[in-house]
Amino acid sequence: TAQEIGVTTIVTFLLDRSGSMASVKDATIEAFNAYVDELRKGDDILLSLIQFDTVGIETTFKNIPPKDAPPLSNENFVPRGGTPLIDASVKTIKAVEAKVAETTDAKVVICFQTDGQENSSREHTWAELQDLIKAKTALGWEFNFLGAGIDAYHQASYMGLGASHTMSYDSTSRVATRAAFASRGEATRGFAAGLRNDMVFGAAEKMAAGDKYAPELKRATSPAAAQTAKPSIVDAPDL
């Protein structure tokens, strides 16, 4: 695909700031900054970071070139509270919707990240969120779901997101965490440049992130799959 010069890509990252993220705080800070570093290599990207917990949903920065984004740090990432994933996701999509209405020919990428299950939303439902994502996907919006040490596929299914747009990463490993975020930054940059048509995850990307829940990886490494992976072509010769 030819590069789409001049087409703005609106990228929004929704980051879980609930209390349980404290145990992976340093790795998350390092990884998110690696994500932004990858975006800085691209053009025509407007980046927003939204953090959420039960204390509030905070816009850390909005619609700025990645090169101008302040780094995530111990000062601006302070885990606390519960996980109102549904409410935060709906509000994020609505905020992006308002921004897109001001922009001509914008492409949209939204990445949801969490280390836990929805447990605190009061305003919206899974059905509302799923309908909203379905409607925006039909318009060409791209959604990703990153799960930190959880079965992201189970949680993302409630949103209506399939395995191709979902990845779990090993949050106990700084290397795997960084790989997960950096690879998404690289993929987003490629999508913004028109070098790729979508934001699907590849098997190699999931393996590098230590994904233990990916259905396709489970199939590839199961005993049954191993036995049938390389079937014999001919019988052994008798000499």
PDB file of C-alpha atoms in Angstrom, residues 83-224:
ATOM      1  CA  THR A  83     -11.261  -1.066  37.202  1.00  0.00           C
ATOM      2  CA  PRO A  84     -14.259   0.649  35.526  1.00  0.00           C
ATOM      3  CA  LEU A  85     -13.224  -0.734  32.130  1.00  0.00           C
ATOM      4  CA  ILE A  86     -16.624  -0.430  30.439  1.00  0.00           C
ATOM      5  CA  ASP A  87     -17.270   3.169  31.464  1.00  0.00           C
ATOM      6  CA  ALA A  88     -13.721   4.242  30.609  1.00  0.00           C
ATOM      7  CA  SER A  89     -13.858   2.540  27.208  1.00  0.00           C
ATOM      8  CA  VAL A  90     -17.211   4.051  26.244  1.00  0.00           C
ATOM      9  CA  LYS A  91     -16.136   7.532  27.361  1.00  0.00           C
ATOM     10  CA  THR A  92     -12.879   7.199  25.436  1.00  0.00           C
ATOM     11  CA  ILE A  93     -14.624   6.181  22.224  1.00  0.00           C
ATOM     12  CA  LYS A  94     -17.093   9.058  22.607  1.00  0.00           C
ATOM     13  CA  ALA A  95     -14.237  11.520  23.106  1.00  0.00           C
ATOM     14  CA  VAL A  96     -12.465  10.230  19.985  1.00  0.00           C
ATOM     15  CA  GLU A  97     -15.760  10.448  18.099  1.00  0.00           C
ATOM     16  CA  ALA A  98     -15.967  14.158  18.912  1.00  0.00           C
ATOM     17  CA  LYS A  99     -12.383  14.704  17.748  1.00  0.00           C
ATOM     18  CA  VAL A 100     -12.928  12.793  14.512  1.00  0.00           C
ATOM     19  CA  ALA A 101     -15.928  14.999  13.751  1.00  0.00           C
ATOM     20  CA  GLU A 102     -13.506  17.949  13.560  1.00  0.00           C
ATOM     21  CA  THR A 103     -11.049  16.182  11.251  1.00  0.00           C
ATOM     22  CA  THR A 104     -11.250  15.319   7.566  1.00  0.00           C
ATOM     23  CA  ASP A 105     -10.177  11.837   6.387  1.00  0.00           C
ATOM     24  CA  ALA A 106      -8.790  10.777   9.757  1.00  0.00           C
ATOM     25  CA  LYS A 107      -7.820   7.208  10.534  1.00  0.00           C
ATOM     26  CA  VAL A 108      -8.430   5.983  14.064  1.00  0.00           C
ATOM     27  CA  VAL A 109      -6.597   3.573  16.378  1.00  0.00           C
ATOM     28  CA  ILE A 110      -7.732   2.928  19.957  1.00  0.00           C
ATOM     29  CA  CYS A 111      -5.768   0.631  22.260  1.00  0.00           C
ATOM     30  CA  PHE A 112      -7.291  -0.627  25.508  1.00  0.00           C
ATOM     31  CA  GLN A 113      -4.939  -1.931  28.205  1.00  0.00           C
ATOM     32  CA  THR A 114      -5.803  -3.545  31.537  1.00  0.00           C
ATOM     33  CA  ASP A 115      -4.468  -6.069  34.023  1.00  0.00           C
ATOM     34  CA  GLY A 116      -7.806  -7.138  35.419  1.00  0.00           C
ATOM     35  CA  GLN A 117     -11.488  -7.758  34.982  1.00  0.00           C
ATOM     36  CA  GLU A 118     -14.157  -5.085  34.781  1.00  0.00           C
ATOM     37  CA  ASN A 119     -15.377  -4.510  38.344  1.00  0.00           C
ATOM     38  CA  SER A 120     -16.566  -0.954  38.852  1.00  0.00           C
ATOM     39  CA  SER A 121     -18.550   0.502  35.926  1.00  0.00           C
ATOM     40  CA  ARG A 122     -21.880   2.109  36.765  1.00  0.00           C
ATOM     41  CA  GLU A 123     -22.942   4.108  33.714  1.00  0.00           C
ATOM     42  CA  HIS A 124     -22.620   1.734  30.766  1.00  0.00           C
ATOM     43  CA  THR A 125     -22.935  -1.975  29.917  1.00  0.00           C
ATOM     44  CA  TRP A 126     -21.005  -4.549  27.912  1.00  0.00           C
ATOM     45  CA  ALA A 127     -23.809  -4.501  25.328  1.00  0.00           C
ATOM     46  CA  GLU A 128     -23.497  -0.733  24.874  1.00  0.00           C
ATOM     47  CA  LEU A 129     -19.731  -0.982  24.505  1.00  0.00           C
ATOM     48  CA  GLN A 130     -19.949  -3.861  22.049  1.00  0.00           C
ATOM     49  CA  ASP A 131     -22.512  -2.022  19.899  1.00  0.00           C
ATOM     50  CA  LEU A 132     -20.335   1.088  19.900  1.00  0.00           C
ATOM     51  CA  ILE A 133     -17.203  -0.816  18.879  1.00  0.00           C
ATOM     52  CA  LYS A 134     -19.128  -2.651  16.174  1.00  0.00           C
ATOM     53  CA  ALA A 135     -20.403   0.627  14.732  1.00  0.00           C
ATOM     54  CA  LYS A 136     -16.974   2.262  14.758  1.00  0.00           C
ATOM     55  CA  THR A 137     -15.263  -0.809  13.312  1.00  0.00           C
ATOM     56  CA  ALA A 138     -17.715  -0.606  10.407  1.00  0.00           C
ATOM     57  CA  LEU A 139     -16.387   2.920   9.810  1.00  0.00           C
ATOM     58  CA  GLY A 140     -12.816   1.660   9.616  1.00  0.00           C
ATOM     59  CA  TRP A 141     -11.682   2.324  13.160  1.00  0.00           C
ATOM     60  CA  GLU A 142      -9.059  -0.083  14.508  1.00  0.00           C
ATOM     61  CA  PHE A 143      -9.218  -1.413  18.075  1.00  0.00           C
ATOM     62  CA  ASN A 144      -6.599  -3.340  20.043  1.00  0.00           C
ATOM     63  CA  PHE A 145      -6.840  -4.951  23.470  1.00  0.00           C
ATOM     64  CA  LEU A 146      -3.723  -5.571  25.578  1.00  0.00           C
ATOM     65  CA  GLY A 147      -4.082  -7.749  28.676  1.00  0.00           C
ATOM     66  CA  ALA A 148      -1.349  -7.647  31.318  1.00  0.00           C
ATOM     67  CA  GLY A 149      -0.958 -11.191  32.619  1.00  0.00           C
ATOM     68  CA  ILE A 150      -4.636 -12.052  32.120  1.00  0.00           C
ATOM     69  CA  ASP A 151      -6.710 -13.940  29.575  1.00  0.00           C
ATOM     70  CA  ALA A 152      -7.276 -10.881  27.416  1.00  0.00           C
ATOM     71  CA  TYR A 153      -9.268 -12.936  24.912  1.00  0.00           C
ATOM     72  CA  HIS A 154     -12.016 -13.659  27.416  1.00  0.00           C
ATOM     73  CA  GLN A 155     -12.309 -10.013  28.452  1.00  0.00           C
ATOM     74  CA  ALA A 156     -12.039  -8.638  24.903  1.00  0.00           C
ATOM     75  CA  SER A 157     -14.789 -10.970  23.704  1.00  0.00           C
ATOM     76  CA  TYR A 158     -17.262  -9.018  25.823  1.00  0.00           C
ATOM     77  CA  MET A 159     -16.279  -5.979  23.780  1.00  0.00           C
ATOM     78  CA  GLY A 160     -16.798  -7.847  20.546  1.00  0.00           C
ATOM     79  CA  LEU A 161     -13.081  -7.916  19.732  1.00  0.00           C
ATOM     80  CA  GLY A 162     -11.698 -11.080  18.183  1.00  0.00           C
ATOM     81  CA  ALA A 163      -8.397 -12.840  18.814  1.00  0.00           C
ATOM     82  CA  SER A 164      -6.726 -11.096  15.871  1.00  0.00           C
ATOM     83  CA  HIS A 165      -7.060  -7.734  17.624  1.00  0.00           C
ATOM     84  CA  THR A 166      -6.212  -9.012  21.105  1.00  0.00           C
ATOM     85  CA  MET A 167      -2.991  -9.942  22.897  1.00  0.00           C
ATOM     86  CA  SER A 168      -2.014 -11.004  26.407  1.00  0.00           C
ATOM     87  CA  TYR A 169       1.508 -10.218  27.534  1.00  0.00           C
ATOM     88  CA  ASP A 170       3.651 -11.550  30.362  1.00  0.00           C
ATOM     89  CA  SER A 171       3.488  -8.675  32.839  1.00  0.00           C
ATOM     90  CA  THR A 172       6.038 -10.393  35.114  1.00  0.00           C
ATOM     91  CA  SER A 173       8.698  -9.881  32.432  1.00  0.00           C
ATOM     92  CA  ARG A 174       9.950  -6.388  31.648  1.00  0.00           C
ATOM     93  CA  VAL A 175      11.326  -7.673  28.348  1.00  0.00           C
ATOM     94  CA  ALA A 176       7.977  -9.157  27.288  1.00  0.00           C
ATOM     95  CA  THR A 177       6.065  -6.091  28.477  1.00  0.00           C
ATOM     96  CA  ARG A 178       8.325  -3.764  26.532  1.00  0.00           C
ATOM     97  CA  ALA A 179       8.081  -6.001  23.466  1.00  0.00           C
ATOM     98  CA  ALA A 180       4.278  -5.900  23.605  1.00  0.00           C
ATOM     99  CA  PHE A 181       4.099  -2.111  23.727  1.00  0.00           C
ATOM    100  CA  ALA A 182       6.952  -1.401  21.321  1.00  0.00           C
ATOM    101  CA  SER A 183       5.563  -3.773  18.686  1.00  0.00           C
ATOM    102  CA  ARG A 184       2.161  -2.073  18.905  1.00  0.00           C
ATOM    103  CA  GLY A 185       3.863   1.277  18.452  1.00  0.00           C
ATOM    104  CA  GLU A 186       5.616  -0.041  15.363  1.00  0.00           C
ATOM    105  CA  ALA A 187       2.362  -1.498  14.017  1.00  0.00           C
ATOM    106  CA  THR A 188       0.507   1.752  14.641  1.00  0.00           C
ATOM    107  CA  ARG A 189       3.194   3.729  12.852  1.00  0.00           C
ATOM    108  CA  GLY A 190       2.945   1.377   9.886  1.00  0.00           C
ATOM    109  CA  PHE A 191      -0.843   1.693   9.807  1.00  0.00           C
ATOM    110  CA  ALA A 192      -0.605   5.482   9.953  1.00  0.00           C
ATOM    111  CA  ALA A 193       1.853   5.470   7.041  1.00  0.00           C
ATOM    112  CA  GLY A 194      -0.381   3.224   4.932  1.00  0.00           C
ATOM    113  CA  LEU A 195       2.151   0.389   5.042  1.00  0.00           C
ATOM    114  CA  ARG A 196      -0.404  -1.962   6.579  1.00  0.00           C
ATOM    115  CA  ASN A 197      -4.170  -2.150   6.218  1.00  0.00           C
ATOM    116  CA  ASP A 198      -5.119  -3.080   9.771  1.00  0.00           C
ATOM    117  CA  MET A 199      -3.905  -3.451  13.335  1.00  0.00           C
ATOM    118  CA  VAL A 200      -4.043  -7.238  13.707  1.00  0.00           C
ATOM    119  CA  PHE A 201      -1.497  -8.980  15.907  1.00  0.00           C
ATOM    120  CA  GLY A 202       0.907 -11.472  14.388  1.00  0.00           C
ATOM    121  CA  ALA A 203       1.852 -14.821  15.940  1.00  0.00           C
ATOM    122  CA  ALA A 204       5.505 -13.787  16.265  1.00  0.00           C
ATOM    123  CA  GLU A 205       4.446 -10.616  18.077  1.00  0.00           C
ATOM    124  CA  LYS A 206       2.356 -12.615  20.542  1.00  0.00           C
ATOM    125  CA  MET A 207       5.174 -15.071  21.169  1.00  0.00           C
ATOM    126  CA  ALA A 208       7.641 -12.241  21.870  1.00  0.00           C
ATOM    127  CA  ALA A 209       5.168 -10.796  24.374  1.00  0.00           C
ATOM    128  CA  GLY A 210       4.929 -14.114  26.219  1.00  0.00           C
ATOM    129  CA  ASP A 211       1.255 -14.577  25.323  1.00  0.00           C
ATOM    130  CA  LYS A 212       0.063 -17.717  27.131  1.00  0.00           C
ATOM    131  CA  TYR A 213      -3.566 -17.406  26.099  1.00  0.00           C
ATOM    132  CA  ALA A 214      -3.536 -16.889  22.315  1.00  0.00           C
ATOM    133  CA  PRO A 215      -5.810 -19.533  20.746  1.00  0.00           C
ATOM    134  CA  GLU A 216      -3.595 -19.859  17.681  1.00  0.00           C
ATOM    135  CA  LEU A 217      -0.456 -20.395  19.786  1.00  0.00           C
ATOM    136  CA  LYS A 218      -2.202 -22.943  21.980  1.00  0.00           C
ATOM    137  CA  ARG A 219      -3.168 -24.913  18.888  1.00  0.00           C
ATOM    138  CA  ALA A 220       0.347 -24.755  17.499  1.00  0.00           C
ATOM    139  CA  THR A 221       1.965 -26.003  20.721  1.00  0.00           C
ATOM    140  CA  SER A 222      -0.593 -28.568  21.850  1.00  0.00           C
ATOM    141  CA  PRO A 223       0.489 -32.245  21.971  1.00  0.00           C
ATOM    142  CA  ALA A 224      -2.034 -33.122  19.268  1.00  0.00           C
TER     143      ALA A 224
END
